[in-house]
Coordinates of C-alpha atoms and ligand atoms in Angstrom, one line a residue:
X258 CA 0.0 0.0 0.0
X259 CA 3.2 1.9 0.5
X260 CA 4.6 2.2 -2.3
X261 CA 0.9 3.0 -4.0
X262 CA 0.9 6.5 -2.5
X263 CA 4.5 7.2 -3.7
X264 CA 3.4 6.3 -7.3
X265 CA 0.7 7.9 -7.7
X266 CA 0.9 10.6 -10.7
X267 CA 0.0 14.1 -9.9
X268 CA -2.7 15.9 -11.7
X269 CA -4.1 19.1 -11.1
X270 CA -7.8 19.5 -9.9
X271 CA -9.1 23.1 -10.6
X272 CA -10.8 24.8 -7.7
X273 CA -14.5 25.1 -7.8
X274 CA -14.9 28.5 -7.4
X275 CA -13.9 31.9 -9.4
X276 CA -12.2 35.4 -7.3
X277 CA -14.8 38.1 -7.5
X278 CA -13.1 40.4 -4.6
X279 CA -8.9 40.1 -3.7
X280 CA -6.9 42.0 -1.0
X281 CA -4.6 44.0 -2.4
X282 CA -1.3 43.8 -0.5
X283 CA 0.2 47.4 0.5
X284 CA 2.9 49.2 -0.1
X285 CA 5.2 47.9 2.6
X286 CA 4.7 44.1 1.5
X287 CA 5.5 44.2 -1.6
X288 CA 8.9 46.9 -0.5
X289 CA 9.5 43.6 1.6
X290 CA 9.2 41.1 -1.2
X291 CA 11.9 43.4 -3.4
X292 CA 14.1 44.5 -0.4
X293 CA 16.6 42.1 1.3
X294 CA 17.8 44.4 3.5
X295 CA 14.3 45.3 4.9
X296 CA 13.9 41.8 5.5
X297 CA 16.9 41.5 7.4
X298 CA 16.2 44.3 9.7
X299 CA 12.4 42.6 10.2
X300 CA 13.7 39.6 10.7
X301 CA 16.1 40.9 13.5
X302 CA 13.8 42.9 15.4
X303 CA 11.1 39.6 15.3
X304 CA 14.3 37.6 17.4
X305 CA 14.0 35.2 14.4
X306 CA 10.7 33.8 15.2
X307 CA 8.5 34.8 12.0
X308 CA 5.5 34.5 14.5
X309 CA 6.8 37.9 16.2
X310 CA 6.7 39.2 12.5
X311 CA 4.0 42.3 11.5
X312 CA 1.7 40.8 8.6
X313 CA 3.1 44.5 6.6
X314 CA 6.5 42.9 6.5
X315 CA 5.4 39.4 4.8
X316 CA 5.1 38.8 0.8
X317 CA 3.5 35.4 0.8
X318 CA 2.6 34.3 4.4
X319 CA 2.3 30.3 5.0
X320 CA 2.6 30.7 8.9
X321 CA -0.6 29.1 8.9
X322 CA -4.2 28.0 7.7
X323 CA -6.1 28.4 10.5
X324 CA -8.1 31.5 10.2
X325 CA -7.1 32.5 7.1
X326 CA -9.5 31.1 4.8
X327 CA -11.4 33.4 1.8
X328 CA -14.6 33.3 2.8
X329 CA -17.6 32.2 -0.1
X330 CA -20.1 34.8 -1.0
X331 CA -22.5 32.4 0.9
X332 CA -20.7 32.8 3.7
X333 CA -20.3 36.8 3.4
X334 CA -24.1 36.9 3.1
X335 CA -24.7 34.7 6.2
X336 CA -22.9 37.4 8.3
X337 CA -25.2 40.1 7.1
X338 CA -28.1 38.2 8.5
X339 CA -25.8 37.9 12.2
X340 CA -29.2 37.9 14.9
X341 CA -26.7 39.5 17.6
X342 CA -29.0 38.7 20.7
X343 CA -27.3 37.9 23.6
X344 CA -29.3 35.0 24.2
X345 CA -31.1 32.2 21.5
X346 CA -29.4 33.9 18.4
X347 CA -30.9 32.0 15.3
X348 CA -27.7 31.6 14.4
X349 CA -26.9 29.5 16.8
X350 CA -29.8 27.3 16.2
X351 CA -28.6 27.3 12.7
X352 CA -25.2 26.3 13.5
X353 CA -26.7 23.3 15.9
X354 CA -28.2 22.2 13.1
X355 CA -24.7 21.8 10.8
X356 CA -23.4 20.6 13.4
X357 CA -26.0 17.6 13.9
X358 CA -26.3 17.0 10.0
X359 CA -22.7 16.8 9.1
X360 CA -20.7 16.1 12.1
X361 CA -23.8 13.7 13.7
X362 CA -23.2 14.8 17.3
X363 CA -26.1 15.3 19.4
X364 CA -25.0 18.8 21.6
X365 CA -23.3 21.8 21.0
X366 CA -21.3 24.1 23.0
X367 CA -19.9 26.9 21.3
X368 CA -16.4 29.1 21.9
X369 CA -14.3 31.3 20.4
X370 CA -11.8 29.0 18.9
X371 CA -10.4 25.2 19.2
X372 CA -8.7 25.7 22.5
X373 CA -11.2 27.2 24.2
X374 CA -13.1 23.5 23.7
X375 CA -9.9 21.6 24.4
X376 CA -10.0 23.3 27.9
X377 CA -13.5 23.1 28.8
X378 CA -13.4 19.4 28.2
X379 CA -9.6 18.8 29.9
X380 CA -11.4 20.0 33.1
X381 CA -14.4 18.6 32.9
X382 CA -12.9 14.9 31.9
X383 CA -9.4 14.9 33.7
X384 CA -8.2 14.3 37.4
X385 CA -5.1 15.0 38.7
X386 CA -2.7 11.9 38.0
X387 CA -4.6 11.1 34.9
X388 CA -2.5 10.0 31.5
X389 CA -4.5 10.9 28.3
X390 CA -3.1 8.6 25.1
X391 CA -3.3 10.8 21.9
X392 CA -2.0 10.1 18.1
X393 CA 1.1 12.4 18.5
X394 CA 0.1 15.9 19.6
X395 CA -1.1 19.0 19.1
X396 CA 0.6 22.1 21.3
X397 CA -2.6 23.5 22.6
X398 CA -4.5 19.9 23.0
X399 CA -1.3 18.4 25.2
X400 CA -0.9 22.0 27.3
X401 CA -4.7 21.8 28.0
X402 CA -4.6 18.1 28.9
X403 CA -1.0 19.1 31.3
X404 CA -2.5 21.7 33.0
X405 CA -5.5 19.3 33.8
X406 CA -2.8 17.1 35.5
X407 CA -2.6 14.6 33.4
X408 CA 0.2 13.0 31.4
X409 CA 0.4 13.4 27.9
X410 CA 1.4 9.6 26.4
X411 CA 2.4 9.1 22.7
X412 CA 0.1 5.7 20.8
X413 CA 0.9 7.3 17.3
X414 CA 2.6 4.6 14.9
X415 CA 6.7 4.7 14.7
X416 CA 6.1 5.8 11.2
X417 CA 4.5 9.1 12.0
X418 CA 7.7 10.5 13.3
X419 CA 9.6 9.0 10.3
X420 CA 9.5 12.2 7.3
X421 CA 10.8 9.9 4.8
X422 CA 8.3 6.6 5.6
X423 CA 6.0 6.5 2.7
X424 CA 3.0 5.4 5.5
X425 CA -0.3 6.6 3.9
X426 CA -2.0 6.5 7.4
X427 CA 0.8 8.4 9.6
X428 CA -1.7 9.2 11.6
X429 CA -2.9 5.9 12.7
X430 CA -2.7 4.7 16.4
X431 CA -0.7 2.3 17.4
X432 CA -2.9 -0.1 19.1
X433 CA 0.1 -2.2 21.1
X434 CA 1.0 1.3 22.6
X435 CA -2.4 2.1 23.7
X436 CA -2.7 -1.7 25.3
X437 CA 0.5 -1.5 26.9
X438 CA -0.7 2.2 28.4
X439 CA -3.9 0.6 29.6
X440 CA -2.3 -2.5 31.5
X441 CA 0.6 -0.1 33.0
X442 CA -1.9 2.5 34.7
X443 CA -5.4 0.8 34.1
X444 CA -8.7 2.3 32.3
X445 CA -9.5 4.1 35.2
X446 CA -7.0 6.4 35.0
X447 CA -7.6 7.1 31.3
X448 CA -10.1 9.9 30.7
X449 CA -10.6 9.5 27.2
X450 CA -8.3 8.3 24.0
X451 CA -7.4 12.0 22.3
X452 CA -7.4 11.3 18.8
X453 CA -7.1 14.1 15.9
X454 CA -7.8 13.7 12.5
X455 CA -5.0 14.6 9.8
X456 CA -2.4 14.9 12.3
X457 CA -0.9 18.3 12.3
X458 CA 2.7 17.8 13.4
X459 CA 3.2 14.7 11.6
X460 CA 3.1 16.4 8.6
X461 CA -1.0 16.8 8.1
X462 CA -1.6 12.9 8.0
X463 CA -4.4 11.0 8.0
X464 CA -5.6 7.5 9.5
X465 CA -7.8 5.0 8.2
X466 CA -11.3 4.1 8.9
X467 CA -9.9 0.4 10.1
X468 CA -7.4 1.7 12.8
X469 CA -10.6 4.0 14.0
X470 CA -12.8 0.9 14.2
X471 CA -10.2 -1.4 15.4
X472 CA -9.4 1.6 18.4
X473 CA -13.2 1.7 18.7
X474 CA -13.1 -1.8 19.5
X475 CA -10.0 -1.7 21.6
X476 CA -12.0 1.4 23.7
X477 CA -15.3 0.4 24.3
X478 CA -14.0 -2.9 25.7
X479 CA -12.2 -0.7 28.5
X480 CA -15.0 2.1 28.4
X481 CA -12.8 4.7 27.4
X482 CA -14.3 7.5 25.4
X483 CA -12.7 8.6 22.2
X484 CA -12.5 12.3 22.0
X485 CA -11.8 13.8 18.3
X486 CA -10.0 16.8 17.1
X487 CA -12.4 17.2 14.5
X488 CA -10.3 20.5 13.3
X489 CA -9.2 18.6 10.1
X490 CA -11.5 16.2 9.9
X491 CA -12.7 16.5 6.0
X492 CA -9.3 16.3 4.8
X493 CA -8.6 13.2 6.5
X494 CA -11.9 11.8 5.1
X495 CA -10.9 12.7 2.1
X496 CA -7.6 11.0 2.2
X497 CA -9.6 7.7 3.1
X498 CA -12.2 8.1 0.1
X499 CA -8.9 7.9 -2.1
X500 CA -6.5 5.7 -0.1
X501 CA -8.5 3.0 1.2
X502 CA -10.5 0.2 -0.3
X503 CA -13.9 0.3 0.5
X504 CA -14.5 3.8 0.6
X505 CA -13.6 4.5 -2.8
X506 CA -17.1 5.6 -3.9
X507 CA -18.7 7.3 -0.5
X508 CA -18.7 10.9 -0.4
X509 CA -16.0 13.2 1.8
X510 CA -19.4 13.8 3.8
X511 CA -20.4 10.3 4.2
X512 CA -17.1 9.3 5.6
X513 CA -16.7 12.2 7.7
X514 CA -20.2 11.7 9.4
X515 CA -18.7 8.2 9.4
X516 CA -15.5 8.8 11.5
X517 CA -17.5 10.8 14.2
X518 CA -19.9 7.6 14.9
X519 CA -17.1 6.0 15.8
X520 CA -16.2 8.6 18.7
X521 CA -18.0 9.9 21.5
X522 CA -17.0 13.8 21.4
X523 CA -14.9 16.2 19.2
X524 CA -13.2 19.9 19.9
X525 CA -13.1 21.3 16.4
X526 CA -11.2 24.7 15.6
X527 CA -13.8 25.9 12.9
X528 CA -10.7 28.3 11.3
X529 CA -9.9 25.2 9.3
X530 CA -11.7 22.7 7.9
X531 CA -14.8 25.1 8.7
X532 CA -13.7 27.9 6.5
X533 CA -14.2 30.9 8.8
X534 CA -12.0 33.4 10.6
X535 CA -12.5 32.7 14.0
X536 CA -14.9 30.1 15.7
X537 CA -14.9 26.8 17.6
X538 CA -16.8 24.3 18.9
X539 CA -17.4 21.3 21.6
X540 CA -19.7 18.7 20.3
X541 CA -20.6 15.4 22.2
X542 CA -23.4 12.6 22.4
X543 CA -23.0 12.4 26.4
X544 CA -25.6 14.5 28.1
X545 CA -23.5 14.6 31.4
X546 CA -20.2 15.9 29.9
X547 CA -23.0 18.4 28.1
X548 CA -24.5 20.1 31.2
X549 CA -21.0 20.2 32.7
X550 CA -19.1 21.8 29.5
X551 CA -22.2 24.6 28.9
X552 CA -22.0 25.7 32.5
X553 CA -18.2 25.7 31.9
X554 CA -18.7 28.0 28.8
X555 CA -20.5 30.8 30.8
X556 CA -17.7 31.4 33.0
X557 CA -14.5 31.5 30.6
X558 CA -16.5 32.1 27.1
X559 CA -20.0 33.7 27.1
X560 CA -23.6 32.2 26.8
X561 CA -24.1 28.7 26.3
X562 CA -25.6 30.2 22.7
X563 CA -23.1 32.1 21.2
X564 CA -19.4 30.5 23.4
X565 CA -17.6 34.1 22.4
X566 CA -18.9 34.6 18.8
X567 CA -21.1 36.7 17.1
X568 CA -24.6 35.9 15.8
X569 CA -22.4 36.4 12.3
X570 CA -19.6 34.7 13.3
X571 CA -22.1 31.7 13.7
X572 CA -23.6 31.9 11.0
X573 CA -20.6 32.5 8.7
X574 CA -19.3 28.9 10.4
X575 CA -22.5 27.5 10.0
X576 CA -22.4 27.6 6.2
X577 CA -18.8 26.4 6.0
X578 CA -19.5 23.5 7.6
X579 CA -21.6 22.5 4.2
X580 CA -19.4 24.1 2.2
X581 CA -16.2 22.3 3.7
X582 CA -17.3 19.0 2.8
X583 CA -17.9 19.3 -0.7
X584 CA -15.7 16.5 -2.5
X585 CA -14.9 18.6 -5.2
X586 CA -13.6 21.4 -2.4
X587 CA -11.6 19.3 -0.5
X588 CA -10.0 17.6 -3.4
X589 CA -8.6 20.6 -4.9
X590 CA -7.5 22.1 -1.5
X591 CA -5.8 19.2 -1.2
X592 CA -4.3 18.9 -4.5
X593 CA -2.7 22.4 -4.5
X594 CA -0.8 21.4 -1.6
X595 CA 0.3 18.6 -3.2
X596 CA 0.9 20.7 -6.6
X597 CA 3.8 22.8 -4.1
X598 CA 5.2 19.2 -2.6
X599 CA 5.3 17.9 -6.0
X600 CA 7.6 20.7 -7.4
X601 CA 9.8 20.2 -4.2
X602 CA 10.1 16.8 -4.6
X603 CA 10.7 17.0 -8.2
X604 CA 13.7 19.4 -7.1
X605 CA 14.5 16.8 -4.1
X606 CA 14.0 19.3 -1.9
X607 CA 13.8 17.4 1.9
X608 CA 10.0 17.3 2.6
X609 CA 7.8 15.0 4.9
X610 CA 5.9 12.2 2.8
X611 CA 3.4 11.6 1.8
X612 CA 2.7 15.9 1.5
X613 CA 0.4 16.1 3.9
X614 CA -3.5 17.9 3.5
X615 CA -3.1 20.9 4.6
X616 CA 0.8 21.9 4.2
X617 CA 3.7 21.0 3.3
X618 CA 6.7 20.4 5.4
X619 CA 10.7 21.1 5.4
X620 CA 12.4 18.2 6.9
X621 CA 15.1 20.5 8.3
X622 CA 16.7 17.6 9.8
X623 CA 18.2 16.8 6.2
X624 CA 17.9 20.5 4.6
X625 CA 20.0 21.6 7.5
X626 CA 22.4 18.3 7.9
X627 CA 25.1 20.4 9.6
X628 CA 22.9 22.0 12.4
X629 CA 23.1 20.2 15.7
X630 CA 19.4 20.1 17.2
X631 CA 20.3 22.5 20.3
X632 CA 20.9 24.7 17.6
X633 CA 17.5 24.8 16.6
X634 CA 17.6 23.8 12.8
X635 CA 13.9 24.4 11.9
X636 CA 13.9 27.9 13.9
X637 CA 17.0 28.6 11.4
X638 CA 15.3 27.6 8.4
X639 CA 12.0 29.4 9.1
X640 CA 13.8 32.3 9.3
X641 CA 16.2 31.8 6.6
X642 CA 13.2 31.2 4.7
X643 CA 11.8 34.6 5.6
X644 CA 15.1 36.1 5.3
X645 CA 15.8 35.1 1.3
X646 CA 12.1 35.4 -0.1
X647 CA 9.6 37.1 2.3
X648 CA 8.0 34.4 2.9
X649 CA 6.5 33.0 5.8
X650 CA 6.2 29.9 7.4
X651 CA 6.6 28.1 10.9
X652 CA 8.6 25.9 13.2
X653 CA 7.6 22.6 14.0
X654 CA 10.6 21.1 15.8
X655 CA 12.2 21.6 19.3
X656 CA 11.5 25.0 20.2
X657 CA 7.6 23.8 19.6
X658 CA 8.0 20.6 21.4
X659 CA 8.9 22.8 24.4
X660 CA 10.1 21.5 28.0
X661 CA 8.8 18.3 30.2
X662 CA 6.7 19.9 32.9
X663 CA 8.1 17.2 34.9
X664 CA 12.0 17.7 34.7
X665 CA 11.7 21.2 32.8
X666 CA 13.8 19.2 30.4
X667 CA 13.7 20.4 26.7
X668 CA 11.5 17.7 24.6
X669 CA 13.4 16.4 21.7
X670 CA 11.2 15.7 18.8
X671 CA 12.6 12.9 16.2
X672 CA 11.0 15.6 13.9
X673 CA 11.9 19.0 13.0
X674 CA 10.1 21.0 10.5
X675 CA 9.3 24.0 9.2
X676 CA 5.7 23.7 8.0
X677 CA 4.4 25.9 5.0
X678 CA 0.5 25.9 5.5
X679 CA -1.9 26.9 3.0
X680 CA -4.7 29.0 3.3
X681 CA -8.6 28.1 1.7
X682 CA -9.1 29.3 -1.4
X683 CA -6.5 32.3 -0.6
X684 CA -3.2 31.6 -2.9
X685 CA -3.1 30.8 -6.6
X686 CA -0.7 28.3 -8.0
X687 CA 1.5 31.4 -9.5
X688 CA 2.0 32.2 -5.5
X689 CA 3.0 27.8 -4.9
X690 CA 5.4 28.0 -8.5
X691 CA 6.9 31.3 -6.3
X692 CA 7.4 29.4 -3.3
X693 CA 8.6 26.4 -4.7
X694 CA 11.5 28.6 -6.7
X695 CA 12.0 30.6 -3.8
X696 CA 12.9 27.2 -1.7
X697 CA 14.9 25.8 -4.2
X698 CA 16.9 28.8 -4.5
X699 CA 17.4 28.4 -0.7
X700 CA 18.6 24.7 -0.8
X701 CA 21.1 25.2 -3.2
X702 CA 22.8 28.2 -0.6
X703 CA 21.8 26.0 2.8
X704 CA 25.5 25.4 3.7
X705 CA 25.6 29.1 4.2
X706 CA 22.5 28.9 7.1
X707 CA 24.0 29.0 10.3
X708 CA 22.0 27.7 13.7
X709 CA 20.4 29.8 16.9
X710 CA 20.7 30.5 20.1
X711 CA 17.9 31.0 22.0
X712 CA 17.8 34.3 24.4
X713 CA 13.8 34.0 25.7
X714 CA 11.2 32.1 25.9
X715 CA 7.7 31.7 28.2
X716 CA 6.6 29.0 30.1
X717 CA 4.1 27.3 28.2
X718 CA 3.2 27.4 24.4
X719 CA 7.1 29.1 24.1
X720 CA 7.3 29.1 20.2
X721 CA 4.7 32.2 20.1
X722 CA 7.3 34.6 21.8
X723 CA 10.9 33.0 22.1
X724 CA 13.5 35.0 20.6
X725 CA 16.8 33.8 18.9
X726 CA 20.0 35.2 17.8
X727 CA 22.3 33.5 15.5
X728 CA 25.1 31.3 16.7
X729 CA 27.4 32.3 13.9
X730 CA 27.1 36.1 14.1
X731 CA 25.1 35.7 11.2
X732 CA 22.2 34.0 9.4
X733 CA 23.4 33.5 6.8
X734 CA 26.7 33.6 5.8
Ligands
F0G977 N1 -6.2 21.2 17.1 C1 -5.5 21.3 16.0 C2 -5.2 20.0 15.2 C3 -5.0 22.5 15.5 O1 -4.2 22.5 14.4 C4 -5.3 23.7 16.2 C5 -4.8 25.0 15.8 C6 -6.1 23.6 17.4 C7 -6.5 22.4 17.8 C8 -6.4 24.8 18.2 O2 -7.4 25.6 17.6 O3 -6.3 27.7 17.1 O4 -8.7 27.5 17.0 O5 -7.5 27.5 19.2 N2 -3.8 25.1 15.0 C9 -3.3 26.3 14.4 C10 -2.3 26.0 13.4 C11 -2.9 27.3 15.4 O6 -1.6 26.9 12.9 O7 -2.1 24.8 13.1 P1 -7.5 27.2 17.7

């Protein structure tokens, strides 16, 4: 099954939509895109971390998808019609209804965003002394499950933290490690199995419908919930509607309503699969864990029927969530990231395989072969990246990974990355053939790129605000 993925021939699926408006980009971006020095001073003043970058001093910006979706027309009309009651908003009832229809789940609670659900259900489901089994992890899911007391345990496969492993289910769980986890500290002490669709850090990678029913299996027999991050949840179902036999001719729809009737809850960041700028949800078919988690929302987010969004914001979500699962959408979001990994790997440029569904990742590891890891290689190349086009992306390695909480040890990942997300139906494939030069440009000079240090960082969540300086002198040489 391997070596099917890797053969497979790349075509390009056109988008199913046409631009009727465009941001223009000012002045100063595109000074940055034709100025070297400007982006040297940016970069500089940021402490080499492009997150502490201003948007007005990035040409193309891959930091990230989330949020950064072009909304449809359908959507742009939805948030005229925001009902901005504080209480009962038809949008809200509207949004209860997506919810149900596509995702299958029987309550909603709202929020602002994905994290806000991740820590409404860590403290309503964890006790101190807890260990909570996830397929890798995501920075905001583990910090929410730590600062719950538990402990974060790894069941992904070995082959999600291999970049080079052909694997097309990266993302599946490694049902040994999850057995082994249960005997060791018993069911009791696990809260629920954490698992997220298309994992993020391993590259945006999928697993397949018979790992979730085998882990389904595996669960109910101990009576441990499985609790989804449903934020990429289509592109995953779409990954199993064209990887795995049997599924061949449901819809994206079908198998992501599928998927969820395997699992007893999901947090979902809607500024993904969802298609909005901000939103999130909590949805669950356990009444108990849904009077706790809408009494919850009250204190840290707002009513139980609007969770820190507007009646528009809602709405706008609301019509996503049809929208999202369109086969013909998904595939060609999907396919222009692969268009981008396909010109790398053509120029065998280091990037994680199979490309992933919603970026496209730098295995600095083997970009940067001469950078010891305390030196931060993926922090480097993100902002040797930066440095040489003006574009921006985001590191996935160490200074992510962050410290134990237990031994304030830093973590270090097998797996360091920078990860070039794309936006929804934002870039054009002019903007990937641009990126895809601009990082082959950059692998032909990478001798030149010299590691970090790091000077700062914060307690938790560190790769937000730590500043570097180069170990060299320079950047790049
Ligand atoms: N789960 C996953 C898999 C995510 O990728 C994210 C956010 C969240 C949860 C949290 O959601 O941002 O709405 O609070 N990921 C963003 C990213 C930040 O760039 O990958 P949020």
């Amino acid at each position: 099954m391997n070596e099917s993925v890797k053969q497979e021939r790349f075509q390009i699926i056109p988008p199913p939509y046409r631009i009727k408006v465009v941001e223009l980009l000012s002045k100063e971006q595109m000074d940055i895109a034709d100025n070297r020095q400007k982006r040297e001073e940016a970069i500089k003043k940021a402490g080499y971390n492009t997150f502490l970058l201003k948007e007005d001093q990035v040409y193309i910006d891959l930091l990230t998808d989330s949020g950064t979706n072009a909304m449809s027309d359908n959507q742009w009309a939805g948030m005229m019609l925001g009902d901005e009651a504080y209480a009962g908003s038809k949008n809200f009832y509207n949004l209860e209804k997506a919810v149900r229809e596509i995702y299958g789940y029987k309550y909603l609670v709202p929020t602002h965003q994905g994290r806000a659900a991740e820590h409404i259900m860590s403290q309503i489901l964890i006790k101190p002394g807890d260990s909570v089994p996830n397929n890798m992890y995501f920075t905001t899911r583990r910090v929410h499950q730590e600062l719950a007391g538990a402990t974060w345990v790894d069941v992904s496969i070995d082959e999600a933290h291999d970049p080079q492993s052909w694997h097309p289910f990266k993302g599946n769980v490694d049902l040994e490690k999850l057995e082994a986890l249960i005997q060791e500290v018993g069911p009791e002490k696990i809260p629920y199995m954490s698992l997220e669709a298309n994992v993020n850090m391993a590259g945006g990678q999928p697993f397949s419908m018979e790992n979730l029913t085998a882990l389904r299996a595996l669960c109910s027999k101990h009576e441990i919930p499985i609790m989804l991050d449903g934020t990429r949840l289509v592109e995953n179902a779409y990954f199993i509607q064209r990887r795995e036999t049997g599924h061949e001719k449901k819809s994206v729809r079908q198998i992501a309503r599928e998927i969820c009737s395997y699992t007893d809850g999901v947090t979902v960041s809607g500024k993904k699969d969802a298609l909005v700028n901000i939103g999130g949800f909590l949805a669950c078919n356990d009444k108990k864990l849904f009077v706790e988690a809408r009494a919850m929302v009250v204190v840290f987010e707002g009513l139980h029927t609007y969770g820190g969004l507007a009646g528009r914001d809602m709405e706008a979500m609301a019509r996503g969530i049809y929208e999202m699962v369109q086969d013909r959408h998904v595939a060609a979001r999907v396919n222009q990231v692969e268009y981008l990994g396909h010109l790398l790997l053509q120029a065998r440029v280091p990037v994680v395989v199979p490309i992933g569904g919603h970026a496209v990742f730098l295995d600095a590891r083997r970009f940067l072969p001469h950078i010891p890891q305390e030196r931060y290689p993926s922090q480097a190349l993100s902002a040797a990246l930066y440095l040489e086009s003006g574009i921006r992306g985001m590191e996935r390695g160490m200074v992510s990974s962050g410290r134990d909480p237990a031994t304030g040890e830093e973590r270090k990942p097998r797996l360091e990355l920078v990860r070039l997300a794309i936006p929804r139906r934002g870039y054009t494939h002019t903007d990937m053939d641009f990126v895809a030069q601009a990082i082959i440009r950059l692998y032909r000079m990478r001798k030149r790129i010299s590691g970090l240090k790091m000077v700062y960082e914060t307690e938790r969540l560190r790769f937000f605000q730590a500043r570097f300086r180069p170990a060299g002198g320079r950047l790049t040489g």
